[in-house]
PDB file of C-alpha atoms in Angstrom:
ATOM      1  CA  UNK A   1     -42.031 -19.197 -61.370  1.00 40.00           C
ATOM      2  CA  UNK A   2     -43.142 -22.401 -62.778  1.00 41.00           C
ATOM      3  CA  UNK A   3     -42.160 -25.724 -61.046  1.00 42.00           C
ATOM      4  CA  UNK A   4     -39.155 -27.095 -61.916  1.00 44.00           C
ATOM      5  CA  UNK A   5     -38.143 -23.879 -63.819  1.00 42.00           C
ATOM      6  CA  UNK A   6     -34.570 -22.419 -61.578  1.00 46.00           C
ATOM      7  CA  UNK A   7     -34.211 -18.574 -61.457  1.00 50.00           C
ATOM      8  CA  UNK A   8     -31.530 -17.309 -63.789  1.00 47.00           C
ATOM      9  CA  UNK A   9     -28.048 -17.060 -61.560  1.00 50.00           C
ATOM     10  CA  UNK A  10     -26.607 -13.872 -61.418  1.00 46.00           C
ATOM     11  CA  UNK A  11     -23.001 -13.424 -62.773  1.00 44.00           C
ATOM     12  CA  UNK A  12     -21.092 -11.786 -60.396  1.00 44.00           C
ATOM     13  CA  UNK A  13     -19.228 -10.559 -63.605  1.00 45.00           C
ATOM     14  CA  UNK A  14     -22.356  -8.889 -64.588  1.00 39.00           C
ATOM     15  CA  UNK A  15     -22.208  -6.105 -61.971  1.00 45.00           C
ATOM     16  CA  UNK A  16     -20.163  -3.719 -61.217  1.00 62.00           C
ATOM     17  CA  UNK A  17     -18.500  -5.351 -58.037  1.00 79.00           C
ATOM     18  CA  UNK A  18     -15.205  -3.989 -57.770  1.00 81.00           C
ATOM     19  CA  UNK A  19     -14.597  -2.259 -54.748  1.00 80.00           C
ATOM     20  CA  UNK A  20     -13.609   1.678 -54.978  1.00 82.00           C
ATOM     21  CA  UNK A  21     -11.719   3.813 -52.906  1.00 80.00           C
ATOM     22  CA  UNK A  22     -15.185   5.461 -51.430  1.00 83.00           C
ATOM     23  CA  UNK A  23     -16.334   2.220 -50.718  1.00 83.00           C
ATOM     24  CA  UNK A  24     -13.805   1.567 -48.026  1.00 89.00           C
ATOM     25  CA  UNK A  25     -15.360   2.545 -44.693  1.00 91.00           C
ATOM     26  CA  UNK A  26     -15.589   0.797 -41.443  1.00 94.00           C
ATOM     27  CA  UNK A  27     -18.138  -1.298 -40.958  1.00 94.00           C
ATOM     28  CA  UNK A  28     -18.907  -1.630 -44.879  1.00 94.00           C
ATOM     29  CA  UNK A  29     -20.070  -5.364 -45.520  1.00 94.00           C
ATOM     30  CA  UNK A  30     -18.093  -6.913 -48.318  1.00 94.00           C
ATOM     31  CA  UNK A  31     -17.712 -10.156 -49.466  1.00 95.00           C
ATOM     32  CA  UNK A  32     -14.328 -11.555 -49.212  1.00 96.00           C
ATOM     33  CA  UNK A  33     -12.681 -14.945 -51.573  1.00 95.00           C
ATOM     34  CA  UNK A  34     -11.638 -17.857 -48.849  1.00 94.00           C
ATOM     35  CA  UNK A  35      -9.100 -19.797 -50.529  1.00 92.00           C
ATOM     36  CA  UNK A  36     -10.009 -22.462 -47.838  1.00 91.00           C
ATOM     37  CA  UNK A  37     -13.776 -22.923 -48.119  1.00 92.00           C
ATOM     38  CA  UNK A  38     -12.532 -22.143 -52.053  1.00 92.00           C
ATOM     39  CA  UNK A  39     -15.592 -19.392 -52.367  1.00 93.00           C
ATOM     40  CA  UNK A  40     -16.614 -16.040 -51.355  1.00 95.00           C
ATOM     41  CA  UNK A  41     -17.833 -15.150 -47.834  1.00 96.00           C
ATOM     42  CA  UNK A  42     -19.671 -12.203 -46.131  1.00 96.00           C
ATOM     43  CA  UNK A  43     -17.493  -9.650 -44.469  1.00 96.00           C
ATOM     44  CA  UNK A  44     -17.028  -6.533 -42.589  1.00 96.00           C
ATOM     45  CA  UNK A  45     -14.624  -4.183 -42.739  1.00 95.00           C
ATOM     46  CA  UNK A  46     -13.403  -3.438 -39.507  1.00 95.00           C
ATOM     47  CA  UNK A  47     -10.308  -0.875 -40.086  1.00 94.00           C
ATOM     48  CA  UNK A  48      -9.132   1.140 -43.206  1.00 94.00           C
ATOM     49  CA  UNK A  49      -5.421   2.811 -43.941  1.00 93.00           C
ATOM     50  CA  UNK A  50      -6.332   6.336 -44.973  1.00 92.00           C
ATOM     51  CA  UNK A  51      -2.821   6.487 -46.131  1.00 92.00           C
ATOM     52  CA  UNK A  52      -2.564   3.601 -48.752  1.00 92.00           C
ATOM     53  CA  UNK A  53      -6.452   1.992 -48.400  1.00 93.00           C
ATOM     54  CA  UNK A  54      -5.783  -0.716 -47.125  1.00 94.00           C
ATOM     55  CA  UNK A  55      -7.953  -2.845 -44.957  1.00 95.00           C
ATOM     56  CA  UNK A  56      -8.693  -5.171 -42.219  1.00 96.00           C
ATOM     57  CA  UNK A  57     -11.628  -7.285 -42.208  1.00 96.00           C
ATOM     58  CA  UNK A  58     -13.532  -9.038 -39.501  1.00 95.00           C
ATOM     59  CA  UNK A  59     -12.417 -12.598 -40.704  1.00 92.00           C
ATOM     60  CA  UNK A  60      -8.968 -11.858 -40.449  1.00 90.00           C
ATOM     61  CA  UNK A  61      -7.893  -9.423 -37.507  1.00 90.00           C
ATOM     62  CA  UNK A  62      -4.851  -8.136 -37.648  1.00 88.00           C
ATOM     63  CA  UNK A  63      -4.324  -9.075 -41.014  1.00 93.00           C
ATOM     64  CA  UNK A  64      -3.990  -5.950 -43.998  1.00 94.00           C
ATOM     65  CA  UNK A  65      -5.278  -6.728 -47.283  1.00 93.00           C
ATOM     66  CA  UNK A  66      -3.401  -4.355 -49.455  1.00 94.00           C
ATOM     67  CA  UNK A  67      -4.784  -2.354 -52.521  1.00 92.00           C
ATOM     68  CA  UNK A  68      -3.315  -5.245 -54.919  1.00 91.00           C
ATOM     69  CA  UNK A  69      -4.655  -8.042 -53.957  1.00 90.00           C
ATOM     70  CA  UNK A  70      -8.459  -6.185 -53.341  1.00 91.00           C
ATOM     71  CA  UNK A  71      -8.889  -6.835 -56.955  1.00 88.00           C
ATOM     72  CA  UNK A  72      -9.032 -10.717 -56.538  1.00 90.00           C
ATOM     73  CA  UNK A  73     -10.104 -11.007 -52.801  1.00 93.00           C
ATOM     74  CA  UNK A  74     -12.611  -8.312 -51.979  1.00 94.00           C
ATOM     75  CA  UNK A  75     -15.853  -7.339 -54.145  1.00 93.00           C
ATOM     76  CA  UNK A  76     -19.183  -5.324 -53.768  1.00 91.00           C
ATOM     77  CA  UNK A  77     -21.117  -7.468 -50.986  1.00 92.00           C
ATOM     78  CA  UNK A  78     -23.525  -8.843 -53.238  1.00 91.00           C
ATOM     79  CA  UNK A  79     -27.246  -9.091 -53.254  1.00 91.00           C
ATOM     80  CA  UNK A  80     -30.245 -10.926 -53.923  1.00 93.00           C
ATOM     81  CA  UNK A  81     -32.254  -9.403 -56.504  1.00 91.00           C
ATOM     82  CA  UNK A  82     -35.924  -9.066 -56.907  1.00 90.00           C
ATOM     83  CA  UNK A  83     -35.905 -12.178 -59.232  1.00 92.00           C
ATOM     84  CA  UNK A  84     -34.290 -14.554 -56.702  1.00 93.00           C
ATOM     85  CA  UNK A  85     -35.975 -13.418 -53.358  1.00 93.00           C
ATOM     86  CA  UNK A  86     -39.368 -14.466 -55.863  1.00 92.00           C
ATOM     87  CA  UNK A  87     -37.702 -17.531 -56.809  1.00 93.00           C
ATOM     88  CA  UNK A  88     -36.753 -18.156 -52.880  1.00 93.00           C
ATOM     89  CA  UNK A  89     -40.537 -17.578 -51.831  1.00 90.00           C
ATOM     90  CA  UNK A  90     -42.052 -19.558 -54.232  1.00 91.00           C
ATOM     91  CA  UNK A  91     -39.653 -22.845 -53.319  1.00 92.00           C
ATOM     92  CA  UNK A  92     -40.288 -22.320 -49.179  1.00 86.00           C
ATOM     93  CA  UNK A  93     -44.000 -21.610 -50.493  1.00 76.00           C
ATOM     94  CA  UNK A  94     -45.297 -24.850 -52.023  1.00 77.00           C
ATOM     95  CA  UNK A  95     -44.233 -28.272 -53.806  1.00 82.00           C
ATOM     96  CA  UNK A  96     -41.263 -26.947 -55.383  1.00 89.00           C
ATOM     97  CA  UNK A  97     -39.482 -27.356 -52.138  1.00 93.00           C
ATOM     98  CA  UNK A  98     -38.582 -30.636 -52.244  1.00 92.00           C
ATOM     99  CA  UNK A  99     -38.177 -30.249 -56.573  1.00 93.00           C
ATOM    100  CA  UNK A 100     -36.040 -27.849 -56.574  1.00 95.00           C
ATOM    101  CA  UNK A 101     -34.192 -29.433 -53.269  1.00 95.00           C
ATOM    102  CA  UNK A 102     -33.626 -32.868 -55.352  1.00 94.00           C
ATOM    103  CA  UNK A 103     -32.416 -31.229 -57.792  1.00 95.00           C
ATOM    104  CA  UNK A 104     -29.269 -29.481 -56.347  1.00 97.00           C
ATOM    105  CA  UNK A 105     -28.553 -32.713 -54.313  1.00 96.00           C
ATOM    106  CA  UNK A 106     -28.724 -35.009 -57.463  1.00 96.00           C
ATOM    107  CA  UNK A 107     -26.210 -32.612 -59.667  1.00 96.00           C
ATOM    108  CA  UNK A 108     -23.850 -32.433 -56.701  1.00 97.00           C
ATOM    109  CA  UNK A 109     -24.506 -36.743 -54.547  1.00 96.00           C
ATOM    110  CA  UNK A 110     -22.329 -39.419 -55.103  1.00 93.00           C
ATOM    111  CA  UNK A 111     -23.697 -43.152 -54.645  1.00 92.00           C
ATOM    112  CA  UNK A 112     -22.570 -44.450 -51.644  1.00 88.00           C
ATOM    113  CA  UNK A 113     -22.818 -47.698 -49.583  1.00 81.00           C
ATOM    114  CA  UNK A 114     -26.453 -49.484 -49.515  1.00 81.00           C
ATOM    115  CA  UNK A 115     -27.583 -47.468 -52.837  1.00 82.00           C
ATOM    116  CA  UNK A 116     -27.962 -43.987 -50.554  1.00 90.00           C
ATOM    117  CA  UNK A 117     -26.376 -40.934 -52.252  1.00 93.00           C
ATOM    118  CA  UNK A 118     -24.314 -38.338 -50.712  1.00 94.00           C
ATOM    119  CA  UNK A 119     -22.553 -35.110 -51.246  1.00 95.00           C
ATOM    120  CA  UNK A 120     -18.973 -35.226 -50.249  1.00 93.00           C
ATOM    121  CA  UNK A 121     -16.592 -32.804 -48.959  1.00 93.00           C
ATOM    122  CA  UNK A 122     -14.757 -32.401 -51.800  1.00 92.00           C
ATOM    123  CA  UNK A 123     -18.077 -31.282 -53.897  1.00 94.00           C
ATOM    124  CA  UNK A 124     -19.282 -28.713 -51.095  1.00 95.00           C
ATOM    125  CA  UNK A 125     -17.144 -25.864 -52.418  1.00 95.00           C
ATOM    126  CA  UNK A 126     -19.598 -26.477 -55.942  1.00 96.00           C
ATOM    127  CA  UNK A 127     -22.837 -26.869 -54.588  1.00 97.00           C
ATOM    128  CA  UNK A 128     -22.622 -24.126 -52.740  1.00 97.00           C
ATOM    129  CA  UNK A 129     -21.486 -22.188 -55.700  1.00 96.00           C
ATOM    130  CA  UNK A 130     -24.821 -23.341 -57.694  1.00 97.00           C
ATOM    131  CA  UNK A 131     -26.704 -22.443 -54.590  1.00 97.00           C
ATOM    132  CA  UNK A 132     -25.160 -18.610 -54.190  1.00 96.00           C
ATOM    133  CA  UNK A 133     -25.488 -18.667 -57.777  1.00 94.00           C
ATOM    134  CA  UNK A 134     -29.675 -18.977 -57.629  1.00 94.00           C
ATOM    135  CA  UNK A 135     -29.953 -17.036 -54.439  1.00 95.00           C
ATOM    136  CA  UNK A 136     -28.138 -14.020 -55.416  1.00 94.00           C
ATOM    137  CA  UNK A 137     -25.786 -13.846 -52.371  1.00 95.00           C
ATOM    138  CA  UNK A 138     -22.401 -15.573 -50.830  1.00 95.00           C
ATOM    139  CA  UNK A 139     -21.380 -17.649 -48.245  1.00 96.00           C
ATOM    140  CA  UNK A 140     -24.024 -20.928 -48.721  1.00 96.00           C
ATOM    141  CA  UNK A 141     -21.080 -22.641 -47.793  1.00 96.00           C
ATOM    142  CA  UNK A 142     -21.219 -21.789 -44.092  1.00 95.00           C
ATOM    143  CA  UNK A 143     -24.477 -22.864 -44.132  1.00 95.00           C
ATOM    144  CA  UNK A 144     -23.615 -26.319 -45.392  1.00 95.00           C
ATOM    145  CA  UNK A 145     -20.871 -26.944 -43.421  1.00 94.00           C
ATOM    146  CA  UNK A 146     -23.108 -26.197 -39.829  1.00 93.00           C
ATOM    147  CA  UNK A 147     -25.220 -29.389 -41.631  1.00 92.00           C
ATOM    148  CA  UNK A 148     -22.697 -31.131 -42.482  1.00 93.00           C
ATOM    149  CA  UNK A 149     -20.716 -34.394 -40.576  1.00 89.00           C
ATOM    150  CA  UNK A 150     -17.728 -33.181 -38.923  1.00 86.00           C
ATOM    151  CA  UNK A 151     -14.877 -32.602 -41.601  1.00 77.00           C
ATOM    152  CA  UNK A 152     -12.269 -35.641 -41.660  1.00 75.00           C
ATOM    153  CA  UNK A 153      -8.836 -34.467 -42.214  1.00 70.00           C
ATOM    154  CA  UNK A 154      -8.494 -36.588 -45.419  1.00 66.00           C
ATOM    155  CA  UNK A 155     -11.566 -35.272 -47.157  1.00 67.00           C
ATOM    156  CA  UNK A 156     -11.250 -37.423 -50.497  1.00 65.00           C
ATOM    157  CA  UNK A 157     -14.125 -39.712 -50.343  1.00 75.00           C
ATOM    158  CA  UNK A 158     -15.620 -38.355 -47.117  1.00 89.00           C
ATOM    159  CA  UNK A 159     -18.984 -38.187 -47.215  1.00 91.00           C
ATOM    160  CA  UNK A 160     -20.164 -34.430 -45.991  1.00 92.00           C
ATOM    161  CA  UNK A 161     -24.112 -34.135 -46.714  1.00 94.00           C
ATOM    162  CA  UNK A 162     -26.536 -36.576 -46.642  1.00 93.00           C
ATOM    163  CA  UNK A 163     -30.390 -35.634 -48.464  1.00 94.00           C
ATOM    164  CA  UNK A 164     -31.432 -35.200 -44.919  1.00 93.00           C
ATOM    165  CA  UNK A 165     -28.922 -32.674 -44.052  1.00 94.00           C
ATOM    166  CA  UNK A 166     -29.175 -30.771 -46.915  1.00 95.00           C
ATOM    167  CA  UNK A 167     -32.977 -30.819 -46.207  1.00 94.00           C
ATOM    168  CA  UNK A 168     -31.815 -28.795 -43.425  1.00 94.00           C
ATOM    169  CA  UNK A 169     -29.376 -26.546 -44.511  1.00 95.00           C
ATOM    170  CA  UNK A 170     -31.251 -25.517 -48.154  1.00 96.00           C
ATOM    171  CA  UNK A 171     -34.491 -24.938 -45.698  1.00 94.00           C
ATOM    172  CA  UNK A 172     -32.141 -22.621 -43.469  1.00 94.00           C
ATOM    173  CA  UNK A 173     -30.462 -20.625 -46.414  1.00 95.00           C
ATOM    174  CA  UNK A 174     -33.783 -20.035 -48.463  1.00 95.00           C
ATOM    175  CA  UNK A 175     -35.292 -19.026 -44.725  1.00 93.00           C
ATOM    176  CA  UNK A 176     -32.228 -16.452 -43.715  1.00 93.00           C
ATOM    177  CA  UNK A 177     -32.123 -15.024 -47.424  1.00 93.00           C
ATOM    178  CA  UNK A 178     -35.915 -13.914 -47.257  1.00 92.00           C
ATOM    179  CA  UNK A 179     -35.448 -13.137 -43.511  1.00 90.00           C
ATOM    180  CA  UNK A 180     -32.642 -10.357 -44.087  1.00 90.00           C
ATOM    181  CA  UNK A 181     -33.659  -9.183 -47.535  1.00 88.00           C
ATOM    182  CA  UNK A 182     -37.525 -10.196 -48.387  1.00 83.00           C
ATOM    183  CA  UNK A 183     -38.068  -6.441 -47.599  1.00 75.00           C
ATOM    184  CA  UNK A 184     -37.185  -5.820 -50.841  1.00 60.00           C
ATOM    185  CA  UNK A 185     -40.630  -7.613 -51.871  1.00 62.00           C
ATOM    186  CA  UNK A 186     -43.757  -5.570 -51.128  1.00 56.00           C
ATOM    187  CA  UNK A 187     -46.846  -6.935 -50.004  1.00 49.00           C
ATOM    188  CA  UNK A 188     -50.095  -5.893 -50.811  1.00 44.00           C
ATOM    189  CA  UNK A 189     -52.921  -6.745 -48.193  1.00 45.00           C
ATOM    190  CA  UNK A 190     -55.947  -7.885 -50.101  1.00 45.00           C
ATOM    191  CA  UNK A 191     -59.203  -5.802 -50.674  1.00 45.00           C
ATOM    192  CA  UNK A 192     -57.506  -2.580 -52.458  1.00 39.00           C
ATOM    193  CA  UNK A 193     -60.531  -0.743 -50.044  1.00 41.00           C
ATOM    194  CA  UNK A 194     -58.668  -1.877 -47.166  1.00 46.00           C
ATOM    195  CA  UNK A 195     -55.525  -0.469 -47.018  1.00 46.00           C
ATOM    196  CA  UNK A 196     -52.519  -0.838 -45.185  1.00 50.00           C
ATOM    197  CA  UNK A 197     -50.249  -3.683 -44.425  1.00 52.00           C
ATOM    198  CA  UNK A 198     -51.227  -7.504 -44.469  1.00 56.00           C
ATOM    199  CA  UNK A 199     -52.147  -8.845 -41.276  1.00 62.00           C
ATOM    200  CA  UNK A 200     -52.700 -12.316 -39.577  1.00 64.00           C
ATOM    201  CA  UNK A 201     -56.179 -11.982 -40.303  1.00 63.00           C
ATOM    202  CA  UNK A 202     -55.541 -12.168 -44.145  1.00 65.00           C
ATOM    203  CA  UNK A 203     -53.832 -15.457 -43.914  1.00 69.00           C
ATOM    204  CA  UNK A 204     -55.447 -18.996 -43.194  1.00 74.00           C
ATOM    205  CA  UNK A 205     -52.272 -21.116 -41.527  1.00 77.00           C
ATOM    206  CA  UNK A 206     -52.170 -24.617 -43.628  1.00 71.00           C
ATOM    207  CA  UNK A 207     -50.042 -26.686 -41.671  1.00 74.00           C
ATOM    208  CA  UNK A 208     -46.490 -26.116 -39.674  1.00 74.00           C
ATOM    209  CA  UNK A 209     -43.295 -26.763 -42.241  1.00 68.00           C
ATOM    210  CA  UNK A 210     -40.538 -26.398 -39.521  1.00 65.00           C
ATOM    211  CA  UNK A 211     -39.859 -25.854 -35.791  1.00 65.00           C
ATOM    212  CA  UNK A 212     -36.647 -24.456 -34.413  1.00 59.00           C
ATOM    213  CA  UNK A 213     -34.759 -22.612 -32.080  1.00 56.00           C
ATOM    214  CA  UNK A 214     -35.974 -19.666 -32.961  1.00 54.00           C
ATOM    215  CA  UNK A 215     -39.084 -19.682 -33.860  1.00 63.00           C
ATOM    216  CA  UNK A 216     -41.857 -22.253 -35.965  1.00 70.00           C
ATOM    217  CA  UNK A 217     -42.454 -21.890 -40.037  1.00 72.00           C
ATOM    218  CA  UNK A 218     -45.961 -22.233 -41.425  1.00 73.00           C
ATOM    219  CA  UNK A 219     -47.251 -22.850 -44.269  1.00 72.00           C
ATOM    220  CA  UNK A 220     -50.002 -20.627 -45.066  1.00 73.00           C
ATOM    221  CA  UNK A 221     -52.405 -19.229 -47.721  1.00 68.00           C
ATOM    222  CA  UNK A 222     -53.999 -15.751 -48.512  1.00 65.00           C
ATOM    223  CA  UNK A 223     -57.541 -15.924 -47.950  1.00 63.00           C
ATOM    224  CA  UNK A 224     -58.158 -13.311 -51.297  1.00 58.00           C
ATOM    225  CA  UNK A 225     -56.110 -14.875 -53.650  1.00 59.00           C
ATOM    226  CA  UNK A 226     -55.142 -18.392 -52.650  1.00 61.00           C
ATOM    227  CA  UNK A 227     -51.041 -17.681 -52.775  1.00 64.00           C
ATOM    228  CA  UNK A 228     -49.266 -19.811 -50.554  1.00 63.00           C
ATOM    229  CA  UNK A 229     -46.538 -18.708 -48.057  1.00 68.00           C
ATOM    230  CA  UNK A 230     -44.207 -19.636 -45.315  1.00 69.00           C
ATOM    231  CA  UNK A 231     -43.832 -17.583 -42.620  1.00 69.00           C
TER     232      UNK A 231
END
């Protein structure tokens, strides 16, 4: 991907989403439409009517969602394709990290007090759209919100996400999207004479991105070929 170039969103229109009778099964993941974070959220199907299909899902116990309203609440969980989890690598994987991170905050920051810009509450529910857009998935929202200042009960003009919070949170959804589906994207360990999967011994470490609770991200760069990673 070149810098500054975004990966192509995926529609959600353009695939075949709709949720059929064989695809209600406990413990299915779906993805379910909040009408309170105003966007659509990874789920689980946790019971199923065998009578008239309809289900319960782990986000609301003891709550049916009947066969006519799965149409407009409950879709095929969706995934990342090859194209974004490329996209997503590339960004964590050099300069384009704070590009492409500028540009989501400045189509979705307000000005605010001292000339500092800010994303408010009531313009989460979009940039989290444009972000599960690019990525290929759902629920950037939850994401944002763990960054976010706590939400006010009057959420006109409260401000939600400051650059350095988003910093954060588009680091931690770019991170958890490659985490749970980069398998999808094959390595090849250099030196076709070689063989077998890439090791630590391939890689020279550059310089440490991030250090968190779980772990540390590095920046680092294949000795054969000179691509850049974080891991």
């Amino acid at each position: 991907f070149a810098s500054g170039i975004f990966c192509e969103p995926v529609s959600p229109r353009a695939m075949s989403n709709r949720l059929q009778r064989a695809d209600l099964l406990v413990g299915t993941k779906v993805d379910y439409f909040s009408s309170a974070k105003q966007g659509w959220l990874p789920v689980t199907i946790t019971k199923v009517d065998p009578d008239t299909a309809a289900i319960e899902i782990d986000l609301r116990k003891d709550h049916w969602l009947q066969t006519q309203d799965q149409g407009s609440k409950v879709r095929r969980h969706m995934r990342p394709g090859k194209a974004q989890l490329e996209w997503a690598r590339a960004v964590m994987g050099s300069d384009m990290f704070s590009e492409q991170l500028g540009s989501f905050f400045d189509r979705h920051a307000t000005d605010v007090r001292g000339g500092a810009r800010a994303v408010m509450w009531s313009d989460v529910p979009a940039l989290a759209a444009d972000l599960d857009a690019h990525l290929g998935l759902c629920g950037s929202i939850l994401t944002l919100e763990a960054e976010a200042t706590p939400r006010p009960r009057q959420t006109a003009g409260s401000e939600a996400l400051s650059e350095a919070a988003f910093r954060l949170a588009f680091w931690a959804l770019l991170h958890a999207t490659l985490r749970d589906y980069g398998q999808a994207l094959r390595f090849r360990r250099p030196g076709a004479q070689r063989g077998g999967p890439a090791c630590a011994a391939d890689y020279e470490v550059e310089r440490e991105l991030k250090a968190g609770t779980f772990g540390q991200v590095r920046l680092v760069r294949e000795r054969a070929t000179g691509t850049r990673l974080a891991v």
